[in-house]
């Protein structure tokens, strides 16, 4: 195999190619920012991977990341960590922890007749199981959810099918939130490139984004489940007919108030109501109209 020009660089050639002094190259190596070169006798030889690494360090510096933060990112990445792990998006001591699957837990999740190699392979491909030292580990939330669904007598294949459909939807939701982050938040971070704590700032913002997205998705999901429950009940004739019952006109005051409030919330607001509310907002000194009694 022939050696290309970028695969046999001296430290002087690498420094010239990167536009850096040789002392900076050696300092980067000492701090773990640049991986060691290969040795030909007493001569160090660098290659295109070192050129690419120096380009990465330069880009991160321009975006406001300090050298210790860059070293942290690179070291974690070299050990196989994902970006979410580096940025603290997985959490510790919570539902995202990986926990071992013992025989007792396995029997609670899957019946003996359903224990097949293809089931484990599929769960592994979907990221629900990872293997360490020949034993399966799962996220704590997956263990708890899987156990709950198994207790409902849902077959493992149905559970994996449901998760696969759900993951496709959550991937799209996550992409939407990250798109907002990239378009709205990231440009502001780039403008603050002079700061030396950019990694901490990005980490804090992404953790906040994750928690916000979880709250939004959980709230929207609760509303969707309530609507689906209504549809399910009507489909199976579990609800009375839509006409009001005879006792509706003689309800106790508290129940009548609740029923009237529920009915009022069910309809879309009239344009006049919206315009009146916005006018009140504009007129209020603090921008918050007083609540009507």
PDB file of C-alpha atoms in Angstrom, residues 24 53 63 66 72 130 136 150 153 159 204 216 220 251 259 264 271 283:
ATOM      1  CA  UNK A  24       0.828  24.127  19.675  1.00  0.00           C
ATOM      2  CA  UNK A  53      -8.600  16.468  14.189  1.00  0.00           C
ATOM      3  CA  UNK A  63     -17.627  28.287  18.446  1.00  0.00           C
ATOM      4  CA  UNK A  66     -12.466  25.863  25.694  1.00  0.00           C
ATOM      5  CA  UNK A  72     -13.589  16.142  27.222  1.00  0.00           C
ATOM      6  CA  UNK A 130     -27.439  -3.959  24.873  1.00  0.00           C
ATOM      7  CA  UNK A 136     -28.460  -8.370  28.387  1.00  0.00           C
ATOM      8  CA  UNK A 150     -46.649  -8.080  29.913  1.00  0.00           C
ATOM      9  CA  UNK A 153     -51.025 -10.102  28.579  1.00  0.00           C
ATOM     10  CA  UNK A 159     -44.861  -4.853  22.384  1.00  0.00           C
ATOM     11  CA  UNK A 204     -27.508  23.157  29.987  1.00  0.00           C
ATOM     12  CA  UNK A 216     -44.821  18.878  25.810  1.00  0.00           C
ATOM     13  CA  UNK A 220     -50.017  16.144  24.213  1.00  0.00           C
ATOM     14  CA  UNK A 251     -78.367  18.922  38.879  1.00  0.00           C
ATOM     15  CA  UNK A 259     -70.942  20.489  33.245  1.00  0.00           C
ATOM     16  CA  UNK A 264     -67.940  25.902  27.265  1.00  0.00           C
ATOM     17  CA  UNK A 271     -63.655  35.668  16.867  1.00  0.00           C
ATOM     18  CA  UNK A 283     -55.210  47.920  27.550  1.00  0.00           C
TER      19      UNK A 283
END
